[in-house]
JSON list of C-alpha atoms in Angstrom, two decimals:
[
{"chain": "A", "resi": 1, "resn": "UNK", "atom": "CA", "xyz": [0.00, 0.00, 0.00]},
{"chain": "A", "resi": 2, "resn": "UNK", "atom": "CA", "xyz": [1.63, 3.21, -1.11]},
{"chain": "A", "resi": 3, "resn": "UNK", "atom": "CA", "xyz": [0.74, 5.44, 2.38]},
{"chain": "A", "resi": 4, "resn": "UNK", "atom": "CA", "xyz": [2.84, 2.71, 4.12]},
{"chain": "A", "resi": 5, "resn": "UNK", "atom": "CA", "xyz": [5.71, 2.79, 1.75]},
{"chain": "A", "resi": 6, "resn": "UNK", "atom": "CA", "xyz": [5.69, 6.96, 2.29]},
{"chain": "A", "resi": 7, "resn": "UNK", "atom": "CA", "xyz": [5.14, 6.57, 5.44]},
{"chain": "A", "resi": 8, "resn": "UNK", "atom": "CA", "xyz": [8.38, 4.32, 5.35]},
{"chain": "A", "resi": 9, "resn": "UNK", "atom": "CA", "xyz": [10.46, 6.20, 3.33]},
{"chain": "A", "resi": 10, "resn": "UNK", "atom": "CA", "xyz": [9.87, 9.11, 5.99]},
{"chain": "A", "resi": 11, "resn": "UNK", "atom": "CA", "xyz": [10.52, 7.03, 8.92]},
{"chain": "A", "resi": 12, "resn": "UNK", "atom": "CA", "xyz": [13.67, 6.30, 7.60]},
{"chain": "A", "resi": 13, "resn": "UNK", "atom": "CA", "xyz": [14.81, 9.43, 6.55]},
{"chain": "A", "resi": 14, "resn": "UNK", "atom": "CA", "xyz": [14.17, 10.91, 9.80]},
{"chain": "A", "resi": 15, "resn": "UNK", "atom": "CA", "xyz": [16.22, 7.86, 11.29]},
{"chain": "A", "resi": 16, "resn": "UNK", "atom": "CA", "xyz": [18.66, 9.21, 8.81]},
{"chain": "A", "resi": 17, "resn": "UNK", "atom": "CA", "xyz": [19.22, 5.50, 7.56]},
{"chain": "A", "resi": 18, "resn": "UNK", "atom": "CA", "xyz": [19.85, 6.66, 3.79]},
{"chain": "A", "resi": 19, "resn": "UNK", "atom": "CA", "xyz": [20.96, 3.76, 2.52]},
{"chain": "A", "resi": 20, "resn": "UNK", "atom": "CA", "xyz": [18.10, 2.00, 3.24]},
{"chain": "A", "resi": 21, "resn": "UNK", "atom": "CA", "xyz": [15.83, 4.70, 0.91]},
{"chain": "A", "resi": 22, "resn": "UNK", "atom": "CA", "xyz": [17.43, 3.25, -2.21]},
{"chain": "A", "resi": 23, "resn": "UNK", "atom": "CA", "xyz": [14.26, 1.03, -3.35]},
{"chain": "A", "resi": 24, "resn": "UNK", "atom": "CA", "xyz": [11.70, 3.60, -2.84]},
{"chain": "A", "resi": 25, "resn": "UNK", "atom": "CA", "xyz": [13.67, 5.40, -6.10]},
{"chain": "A", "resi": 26, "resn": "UNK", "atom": "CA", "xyz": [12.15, 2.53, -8.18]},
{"chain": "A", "resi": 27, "resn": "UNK", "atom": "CA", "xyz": [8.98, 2.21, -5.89]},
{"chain": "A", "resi": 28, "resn": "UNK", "atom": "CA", "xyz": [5.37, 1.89, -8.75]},
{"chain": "A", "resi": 29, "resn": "UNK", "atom": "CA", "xyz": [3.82, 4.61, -6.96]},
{"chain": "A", "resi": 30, "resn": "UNK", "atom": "CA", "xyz": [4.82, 8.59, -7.64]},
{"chain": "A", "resi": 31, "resn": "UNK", "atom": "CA", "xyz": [3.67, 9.71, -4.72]},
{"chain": "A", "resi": 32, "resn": "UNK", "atom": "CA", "xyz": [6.43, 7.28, -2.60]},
{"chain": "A", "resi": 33, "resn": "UNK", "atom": "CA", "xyz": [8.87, 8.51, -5.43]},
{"chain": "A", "resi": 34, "resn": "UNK", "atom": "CA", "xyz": [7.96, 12.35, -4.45]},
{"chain": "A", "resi": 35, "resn": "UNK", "atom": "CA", "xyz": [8.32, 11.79, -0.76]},
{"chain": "A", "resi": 36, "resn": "UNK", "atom": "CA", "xyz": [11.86, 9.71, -1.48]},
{"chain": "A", "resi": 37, "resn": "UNK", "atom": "CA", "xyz": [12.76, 12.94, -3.49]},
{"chain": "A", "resi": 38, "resn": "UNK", "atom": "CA", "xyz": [11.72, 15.79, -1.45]},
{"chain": "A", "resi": 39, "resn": "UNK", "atom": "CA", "xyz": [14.20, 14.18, 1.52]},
{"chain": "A", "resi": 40, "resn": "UNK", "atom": "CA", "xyz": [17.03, 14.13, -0.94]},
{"chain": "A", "resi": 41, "resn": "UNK", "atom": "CA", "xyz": [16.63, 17.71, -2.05]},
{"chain": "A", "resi": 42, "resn": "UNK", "atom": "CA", "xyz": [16.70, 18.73, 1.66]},
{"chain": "A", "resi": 43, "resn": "UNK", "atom": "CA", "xyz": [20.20, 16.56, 1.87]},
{"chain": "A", "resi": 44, "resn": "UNK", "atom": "CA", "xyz": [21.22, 18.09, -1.12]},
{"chain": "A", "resi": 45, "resn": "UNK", "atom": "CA", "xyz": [21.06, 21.83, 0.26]},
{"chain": "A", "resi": 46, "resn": "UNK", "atom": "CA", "xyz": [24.65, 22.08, 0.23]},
{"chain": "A", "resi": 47, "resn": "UNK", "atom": "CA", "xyz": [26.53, 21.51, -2.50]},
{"chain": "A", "resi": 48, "resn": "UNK", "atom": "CA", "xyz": [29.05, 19.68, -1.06]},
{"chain": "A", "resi": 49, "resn": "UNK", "atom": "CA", "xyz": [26.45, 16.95, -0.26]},
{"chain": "A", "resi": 50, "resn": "UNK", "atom": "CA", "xyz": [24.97, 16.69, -3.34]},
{"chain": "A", "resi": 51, "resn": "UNK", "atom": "CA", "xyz": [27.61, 13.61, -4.91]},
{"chain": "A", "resi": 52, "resn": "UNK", "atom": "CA", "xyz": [26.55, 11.56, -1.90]},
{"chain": "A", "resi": 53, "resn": "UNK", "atom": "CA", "xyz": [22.94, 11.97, -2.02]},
{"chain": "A", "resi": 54, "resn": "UNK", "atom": "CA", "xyz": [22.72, 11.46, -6.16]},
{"chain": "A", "resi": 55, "resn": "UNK", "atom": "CA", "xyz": [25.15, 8.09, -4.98]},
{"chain": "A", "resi": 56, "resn": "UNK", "atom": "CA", "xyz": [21.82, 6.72, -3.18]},
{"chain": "A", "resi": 57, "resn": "UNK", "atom": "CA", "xyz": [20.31, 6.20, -6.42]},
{"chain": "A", "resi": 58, "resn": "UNK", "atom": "CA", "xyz": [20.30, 3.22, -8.53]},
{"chain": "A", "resi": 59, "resn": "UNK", "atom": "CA", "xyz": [20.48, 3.56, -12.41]},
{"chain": "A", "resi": 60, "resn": "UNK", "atom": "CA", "xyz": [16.65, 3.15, -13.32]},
{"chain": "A", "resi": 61, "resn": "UNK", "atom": "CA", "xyz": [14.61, 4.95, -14.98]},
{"chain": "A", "resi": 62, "resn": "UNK", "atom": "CA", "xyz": [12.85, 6.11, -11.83]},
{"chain": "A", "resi": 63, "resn": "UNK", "atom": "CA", "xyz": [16.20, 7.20, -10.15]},
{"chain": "A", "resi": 64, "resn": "UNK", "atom": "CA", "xyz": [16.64, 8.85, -13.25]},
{"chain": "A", "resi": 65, "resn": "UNK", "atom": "CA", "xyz": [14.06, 11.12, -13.27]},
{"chain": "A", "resi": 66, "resn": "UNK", "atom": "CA", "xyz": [14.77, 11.85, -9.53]},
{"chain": "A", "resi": 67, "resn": "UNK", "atom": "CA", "xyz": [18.45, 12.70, -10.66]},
{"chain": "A", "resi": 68, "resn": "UNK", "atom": "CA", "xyz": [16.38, 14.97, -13.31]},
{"chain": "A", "resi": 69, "resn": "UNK", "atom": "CA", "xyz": [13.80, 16.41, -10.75]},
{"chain": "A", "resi": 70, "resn": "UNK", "atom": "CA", "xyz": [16.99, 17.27, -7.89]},
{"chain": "A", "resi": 71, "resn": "UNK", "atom": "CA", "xyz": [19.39, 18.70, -10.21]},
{"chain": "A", "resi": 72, "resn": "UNK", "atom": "CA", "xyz": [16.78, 20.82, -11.48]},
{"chain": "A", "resi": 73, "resn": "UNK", "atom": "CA", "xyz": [15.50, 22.21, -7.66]},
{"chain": "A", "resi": 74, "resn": "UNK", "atom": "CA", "xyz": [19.39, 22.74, -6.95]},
{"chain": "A", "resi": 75, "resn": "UNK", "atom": "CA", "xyz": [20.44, 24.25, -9.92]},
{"chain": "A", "resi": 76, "resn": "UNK", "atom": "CA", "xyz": [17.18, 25.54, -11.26]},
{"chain": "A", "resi": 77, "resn": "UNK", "atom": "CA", "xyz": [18.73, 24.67, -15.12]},
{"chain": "A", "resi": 78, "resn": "UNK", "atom": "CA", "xyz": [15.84, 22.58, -16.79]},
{"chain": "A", "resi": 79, "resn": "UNK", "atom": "CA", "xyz": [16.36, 19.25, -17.79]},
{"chain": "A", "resi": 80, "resn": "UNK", "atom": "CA", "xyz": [17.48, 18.38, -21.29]},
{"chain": "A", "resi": 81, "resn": "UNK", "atom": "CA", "xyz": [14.35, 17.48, -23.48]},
{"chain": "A", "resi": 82, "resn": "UNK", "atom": "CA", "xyz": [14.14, 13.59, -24.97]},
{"chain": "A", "resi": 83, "resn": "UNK", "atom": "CA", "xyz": [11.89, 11.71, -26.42]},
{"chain": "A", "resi": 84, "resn": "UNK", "atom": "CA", "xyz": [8.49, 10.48, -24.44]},
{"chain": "A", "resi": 85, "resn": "UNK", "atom": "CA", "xyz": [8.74, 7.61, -22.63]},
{"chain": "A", "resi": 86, "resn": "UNK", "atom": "CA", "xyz": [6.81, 4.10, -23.73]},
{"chain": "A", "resi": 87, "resn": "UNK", "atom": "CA", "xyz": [5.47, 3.60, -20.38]},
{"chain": "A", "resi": 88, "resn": "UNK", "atom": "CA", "xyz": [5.13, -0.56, -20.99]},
{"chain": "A", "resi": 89, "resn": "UNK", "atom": "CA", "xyz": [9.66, 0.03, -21.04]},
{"chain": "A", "resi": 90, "resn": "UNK", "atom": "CA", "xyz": [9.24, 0.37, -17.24]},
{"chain": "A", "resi": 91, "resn": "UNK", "atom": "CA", "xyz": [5.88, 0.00, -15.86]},
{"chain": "A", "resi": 92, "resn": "UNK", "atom": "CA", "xyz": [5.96, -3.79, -16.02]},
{"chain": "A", "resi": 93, "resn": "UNK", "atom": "CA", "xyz": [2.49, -4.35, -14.74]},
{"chain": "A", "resi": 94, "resn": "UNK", "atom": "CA", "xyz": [1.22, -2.46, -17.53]},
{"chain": "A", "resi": 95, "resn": "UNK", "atom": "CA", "xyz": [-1.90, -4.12, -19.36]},
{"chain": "A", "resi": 96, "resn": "UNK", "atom": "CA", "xyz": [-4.04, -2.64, -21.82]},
{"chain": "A", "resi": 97, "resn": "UNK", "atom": "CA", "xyz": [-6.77, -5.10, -20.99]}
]
């Protein structure tokens, strides 16, 4: 259920057991995602942090957008464009039935 995963991925960061946050970068649900993200942009405040805290995620494509969404809030340069995403690449449970 995704309000226990948050809920989780809160707990945790306010344990400040980091890298035990590193699956909710590929968890199905944004909202986990968001609440995994908003705690790394707060560890990211200083610069000199920000290596560490980008080292916490895996290479997905989840993680990746993270990466995107952090370097954006810290540097406030907008992400490069690419082409749209085919979301049965990455959302494995996706079904059109």
């Amino acid at each position: 259920f995704w309000q226990v995963r948050r809920a989780a991925v809160n707990a945790l960061a306010d344990g400040d057991v980091r890298d035990a946050l590193r699956p909710a970068s590929d968890d199905p649900h944004w909202r986990v995602r968001y609440a995994l993200a908003r705690r790394l942009e707060a560890w990211g405040g200083d610069p000199a942090a920000r290596a560490a805290v980008l080292g916490l995620l895996p290479p997905t494509p989840h993680a990746g957008r993270i990466r995107e969404y952090l370097d954006y809030r810290w540097t406030e340069q907008p992400p490069a464009d690419r082409a749209p995403d085919d979301p049965a690449a990455w959302c494995t449970f996706w079904d059109w039935d």
